[in-house]
mmCIF file of C-alpha atoms in Angstrom:
data_model
loop_
_atom_site.group_PDB
_atom_site.id
_atom_site.type_symbol
_atom_site.label_atom_id
_atom_site.label_comp_id
_atom_site.label_asym_id
_atom_site.label_seq_id
_atom_site.Cartn_x
_atom_site.Cartn_y
_atom_site.Cartn_z
ATOM 1 C CA MET T 1 -106.955 159.491 40.568
ATOM 2 C CA ASN T 2 -110.669 157.851 41.846
ATOM 3 C CA LEU T 3 -112.151 157.558 45.089
ATOM 4 C CA THR T 4 -111.071 154.053 46.076
ATOM 5 C CA THR T 5 -107.915 154.669 45.683
ATOM 6 C CA LEU T 6 -107.933 157.716 47.779
ATOM 7 C CA ALA T 7 -109.690 155.682 50.200
ATOM 8 C CA ARG T 8 -107.087 152.816 49.765
ATOM 9 C CA HIS T 9 -103.815 155.574 50.499
ATOM 10 C CA ALA T 10 -105.205 157.116 53.696
ATOM 11 C CA LEU T 11 -106.220 153.635 55.156
ATOM 12 C CA SER T 12 -102.637 152.994 54.414
ATOM 13 C CA ARG T 13 -101.211 156.049 56.095
ATOM 14 C CA GLY T 14 -103.125 155.056 59.475
ATOM 15 C CA ARG T 15 -106.401 156.963 58.810
ATOM 16 C CA THR T 16 -109.454 154.598 60.242
ATOM 17 C CA PRO T 17 -112.205 154.375 58.085
ATOM 18 C CA ALA T 18 -114.205 156.980 59.944
ATOM 19 C CA GLU T 19 -111.601 159.384 59.087
ATOM 20 C CA THR T 20 -111.087 158.427 55.077
ATOM 21 C CA TYR T 21 -114.961 158.806 55.357
ATOM 22 C CA ALA T 22 -114.378 162.667 56.665
ATOM 23 C CA LEU T 23 -111.481 163.228 54.484
ATOM 24 C CA LEU T 24 -113.206 162.266 50.855
ATOM 25 C CA ALA T 25 -116.788 163.565 51.568
ATOM 26 C CA ARG T 26 -115.342 166.750 52.751
ATOM 27 C CA ARG T 27 -113.426 166.648 49.407
ATOM 28 C CA THR T 28 -115.631 165.600 47.042
ATOM 29 C CA GLY T 29 -119.341 166.710 49.034
ATOM 30 C CA LYS T 30 -120.716 162.947 47.850
ATOM 31 C CA PRO T 31 -121.195 161.159 51.024
ATOM 32 C CA LEU T 32 -122.903 157.842 49.253
ATOM 33 C CA SER T 33 -119.869 157.640 46.656
ATOM 34 C CA SER T 34 -117.245 158.387 49.682
ATOM 35 C CA ALA T 35 -118.543 155.517 52.204
ATOM 36 C CA ARG T 36 -118.841 153.329 49.510
ATOM 37 C CA ALA T 37 -114.767 154.265 48.211
ATOM 38 C CA VAL T 38 -113.817 153.267 51.715
ATOM 39 C CA CYS T 39 -115.964 150.019 52.069
ATOM 40 C CA LEU T 40 -114.443 148.865 48.671
ATOM 41 C CA ALA T 41 -110.543 150.069 50.260
ATOM 42 C CA LEU T 42 -111.335 147.750 52.607
ATOM 43 C CA ASP T 43 -112.074 144.954 50.258
ATOM 44 C CA ILE T 44 -115.657 144.678 51.297
ATOM 45 C CA PRO T 45 -117.487 142.914 48.675
ATOM 46 C CA LEU T 46 -119.420 145.250 46.034
ATOM 47 C CA ALA T 47 -122.732 143.482 46.788
ATOM 48 C CA GLU T 48 -122.108 143.796 50.407
ATOM 49 C CA THR T 49 -121.184 147.546 50.370
ATOM 50 C CA GLY T 50 -124.637 148.072 48.054
ATOM 51 C CA ARG T 51 -126.799 146.139 50.952
ATOM 52 C CA ARG T 52 -124.847 148.209 53.800
ATOM 53 C CA LEU T 53 -125.173 151.779 52.348
ATOM 54 C CA ASP T 54 -128.654 151.074 51.150
ATOM 55 C CA GLU T 55 -129.406 150.121 54.984
ATOM 56 C CA CYS T 56 -127.983 153.517 56.737
ATOM 57 C CA TYR T 57 -128.603 155.836 53.313
ATOM 58 C CA ASP T 58 -131.756 157.699 54.142
ATOM 59 C CA ALA T 59 -130.583 158.674 57.785
ATOM 60 C CA LEU T 60 -126.987 159.326 57.054
ATOM 61 C CA LEU T 61 -126.306 159.672 53.349
ATOM 62 C CA SER T 62 -129.141 161.086 51.397
ATOM 63 C CA ASP T 63 -129.120 164.941 52.776
ATOM 64 C CA PRO T 64 -126.530 165.543 54.977
ATOM 65 C CA ARG T 65 -125.863 168.301 57.212
ATOM 66 C CA PRO T 66 -123.272 170.991 56.549
ATOM 67 C CA ASP T 67 -119.708 169.996 58.386
ATOM 68 C CA SER T 68 -120.986 166.711 59.653
ATOM 69 C CA GLU T 69 -118.837 164.760 57.918
ATOM 70 C CA THR T 70 -116.756 163.777 60.477
ATOM 71 C CA ASP T 71 -120.002 162.728 63.140
ATOM 72 C CA THR T 72 -121.034 160.571 59.639
ATOM 73 C CA GLY T 73 -118.019 158.823 59.939
ATOM 74 C CA GLU T 74 -117.912 157.691 63.578
ATOM 75 C CA LEU T 75 -121.612 156.480 63.064
ATOM 76 C CA LEU T 76 -121.392 154.736 59.962
ATOM 77 C CA GLU T 77 -118.351 153.341 61.841
ATOM 78 C CA ALA T 78 -120.436 152.194 64.410
ATOM 79 C CA LEU T 79 -123.391 150.896 62.688
ATOM 80 C CA GLY T 80 -120.749 148.575 61.391
ATOM 81 C CA VAL T 81 -120.712 149.730 57.574
ATOM 82 C CA PHE T 82 -116.552 149.704 57.534
ATOM 83 C CA ASP T 83 -116.795 145.970 59.499
ATOM 84 C CA VAL T 84 -114.459 143.876 57.537
ATOM 85 C CA PRO T 85 -116.442 139.820 57.135
ATOM 86 C CA LYS T 86 -114.166 137.574 57.880
ATOM 87 C CA SER T 87 -114.311 133.953 56.366
ATOM 88 C CA LEU T 88 -115.610 131.779 59.364
ATOM 89 C CA THR T 89 -113.977 128.000 59.466
ATOM 90 C CA ASP T 90 -116.376 125.172 59.812
ATOM 91 C CA THR T 91 -115.916 125.033 63.887
ATOM 92 C CA GLU T 92 -116.171 128.791 63.740
ATOM 93 C CA LEU T 93 -119.183 128.497 62.058
ATOM 94 C CA ALA T 94 -120.787 125.591 64.625
ATOM 95 C CA VAL T 95 -120.162 128.369 67.221
ATOM 96 C CA VAL T 96 -122.029 131.072 65.779
ATOM 97 C CA ASP T 97 -124.802 128.419 65.445
ATOM 98 C CA LEU T 98 -124.644 127.916 69.058
ATOM 99 C CA PHE T 99 -124.616 131.389 69.709
ATOM 100 C CA LEU T 100 -127.902 131.724 67.832
ATOM 101 C CA ALA T 101 -129.745 129.163 69.626
ATOM 102 C CA ALA T 102 -128.320 130.096 72.466
ATOM 103 C CA VAL T 103 -129.413 133.691 72.030
ATOM 104 C CA ASP T 104 -132.983 132.302 71.503
ATOM 105 C CA ALA T 105 -132.725 130.424 74.800
ATOM 106 C CA MET T 106 -132.114 133.796 76.305
ATOM 107 C CA GLY T 107 -135.755 135.011 76.070
ATOM 108 C CA GLY T 108 -135.193 137.986 74.300
ATOM 109 C CA ILE T 109 -132.071 140.515 73.782
ATOM 110 C CA ARG T 110 -131.238 144.336 73.827
ATOM 111 C CA ALA T 111 -130.847 145.793 70.416
ATOM 112 C CA GLY T 112 -127.890 147.203 71.774
ATOM 113 C CA HIS T 113 -126.138 143.532 72.366
ATOM 114 C CA GLN T 114 -128.037 142.042 69.369
ATOM 115 C CA HIS T 115 -126.058 144.746 67.511
ATOM 116 C CA GLY T 116 -122.899 144.073 68.776
ATOM 117 C CA LEU T 117 -123.313 140.289 68.184
ATOM 118 C CA THR T 118 -123.975 140.800 64.856
ATOM 119 C CA ARG T 119 -120.705 142.858 64.244
ATOM 120 C CA TRP T 120 -118.706 140.220 66.244
ATOM 121 C CA PHE T 121 -120.156 137.308 63.930
ATOM 122 C CA THR T 122 -119.142 139.547 61.042
ATOM 123 C CA THR T 123 -115.792 140.630 61.829
ATOM 124 C CA GLY T 124 -115.006 136.738 63.394
ATOM 125 C CA ASN T 125 -114.581 137.815 67.063
ATOM 126 C CA LEU T 126 -115.661 135.231 68.669
ATOM 127 C CA THR T 127 -113.947 135.348 71.552
ATOM 128 C CA THR T 128 -115.826 138.796 72.554
ATOM 129 C CA ALA T 129 -119.088 137.361 71.297
ATOM 130 C CA TYR T 130 -118.694 134.256 73.769
ATOM 131 C CA LEU T 131 -117.834 136.893 76.840
ATOM 132 C CA SER T 132 -120.503 138.903 76.301
ATOM 133 C CA LEU T 133 -123.149 135.727 75.768
ATOM 134 C CA ALA T 134 -121.518 134.413 79.384
ATOM 135 C CA ALA T 135 -121.801 137.904 80.842
ATOM 136 C CA ALA T 136 -125.579 137.873 80.121
ATOM 137 C CA GLN T 137 -127.955 136.574 81.847
ATOM 138 C CA PRO T 138 -131.049 134.157 80.608
ATOM 139 C CA MET T 139 -134.538 136.531 80.698
ATOM 140 C CA PRO T 140 -136.456 135.614 84.212
ATOM 141 C CA ARG T 141 -139.637 134.739 82.138
ATOM 142 C CA THR T 142 -139.211 134.445 78.563
ATOM 143 C CA GLY T 143 -135.795 132.627 78.880
ATOM 144 C CA ASP T 144 -134.596 128.560 79.057
ATOM 145 C CA PRO T 145 -131.801 128.899 81.613
ATOM 146 C CA VAL T 146 -130.953 125.090 81.127
ATOM 147 C CA ARG T 147 -130.681 125.600 77.806
ATOM 148 C CA TYR T 148 -128.732 128.971 77.582
ATOM 149 C CA TRP T 149 -125.779 127.521 79.986
ATOM 150 C CA SER T 150 -125.810 123.898 78.237
ATOM 151 C CA THR T 151 -125.300 125.865 74.475
ATOM 152 C CA LEU T 152 -122.760 128.348 75.815
ATOM 153 C CA VAL T 153 -120.639 125.210 77.523
ATOM 154 C CA ALA T 154 -120.884 123.322 74.356
ATOM 155 C CA ALA T 155 -119.974 127.026 72.334
ATOM 156 C CA GLY T 156 -117.178 127.314 74.781
ATOM 157 C CA GLU T 157 -115.641 123.586 74.396
ATOM 158 C CA LEU T 158 -115.565 124.480 70.925
ATOM 159 C CA LEU T 159 -113.688 127.667 71.274
ATOM 160 C CA THR T 160 -111.365 126.704 73.569
ATOM 161 C CA THR T 161 -109.865 124.042 70.823
ATOM 162 C CA THR T 162 -109.409 126.722 68.208
ATOM 163 C CA ALA T 163 -105.806 127.631 67.683
ATOM 164 C CA HIS T 164 -106.522 131.361 68.795
ATOM 165 C CA SER T 165 -108.229 130.419 72.108
ATOM 166 C CA GLU T 166 -107.945 132.969 75.045
ATOM 167 C CA ILE T 167 -107.709 131.819 79.108
ATOM 168 C CA ARG T 168 -110.522 134.419 79.185
ATOM 169 C CA VAL T 169 -112.344 132.177 76.733
ATOM 170 C CA LYS T 170 -111.394 129.043 79.584
ATOM 171 C CA TYR T 171 -112.879 131.310 82.751
ATOM 172 C CA ALA T 172 -116.176 132.226 81.069
ATOM 173 C CA LEU T 173 -116.459 128.063 80.332
ATOM 174 C CA ALA T 174 -115.671 127.548 83.677
ATOM 175 C CA HIS T 175 -118.195 130.179 84.547
ATOM 176 C CA CYS T 176 -121.044 128.598 82.372
ATOM 177 C CA ARG T 177 -120.385 125.173 83.567
ATOM 178 C CA VAL T 178 -121.138 125.953 87.264
ATOM 179 C CA ARG T 179 -124.192 128.324 86.220
ATOM 180 C CA ALA T 180 -125.308 125.124 83.933
ATOM 181 C CA THR T 181 -124.948 122.722 87.103
ATOM 182 C CA ARG T 182 -127.064 125.403 88.985
ATOM 183 C CA THR T 183 -130.050 125.337 86.674
#
């Protein structure tokens, strides 16, 4: 049985991608092949799988410590290696463009926040991305508060037109409108 089939089986039994990676890596002693199998079992395209694994190969997969499979799997998952990309609608793509404009108007962003946004864009979790940006602030010296809040208002208005709009988005949109009028 090939590794991708084993990964699909483990995932179908309720194992997380990190647990599935650890199981395969422990069994085979081949961390790169195990990570690739999990990505392919999750239907992440081969080219994207290769790009993601290339980015973390030297740090995590080239020379693993003994008995580190569980930790490595959790790190791969936290880095977004196992994030399943979602095809976005035209409206969702427009929302992402507005988010990127808001990040630019922010005048600087923490690396962790940027990483989270990238993962949410990939997985289509635009509600969480919006809530995250609505809770943030533009930088005092380098940010453009007027552009930041008005861009988030536009993004929130688009988000509320989607079928999966949540009440939390409406509250965040109201917050952004208030902030836009105060700047």
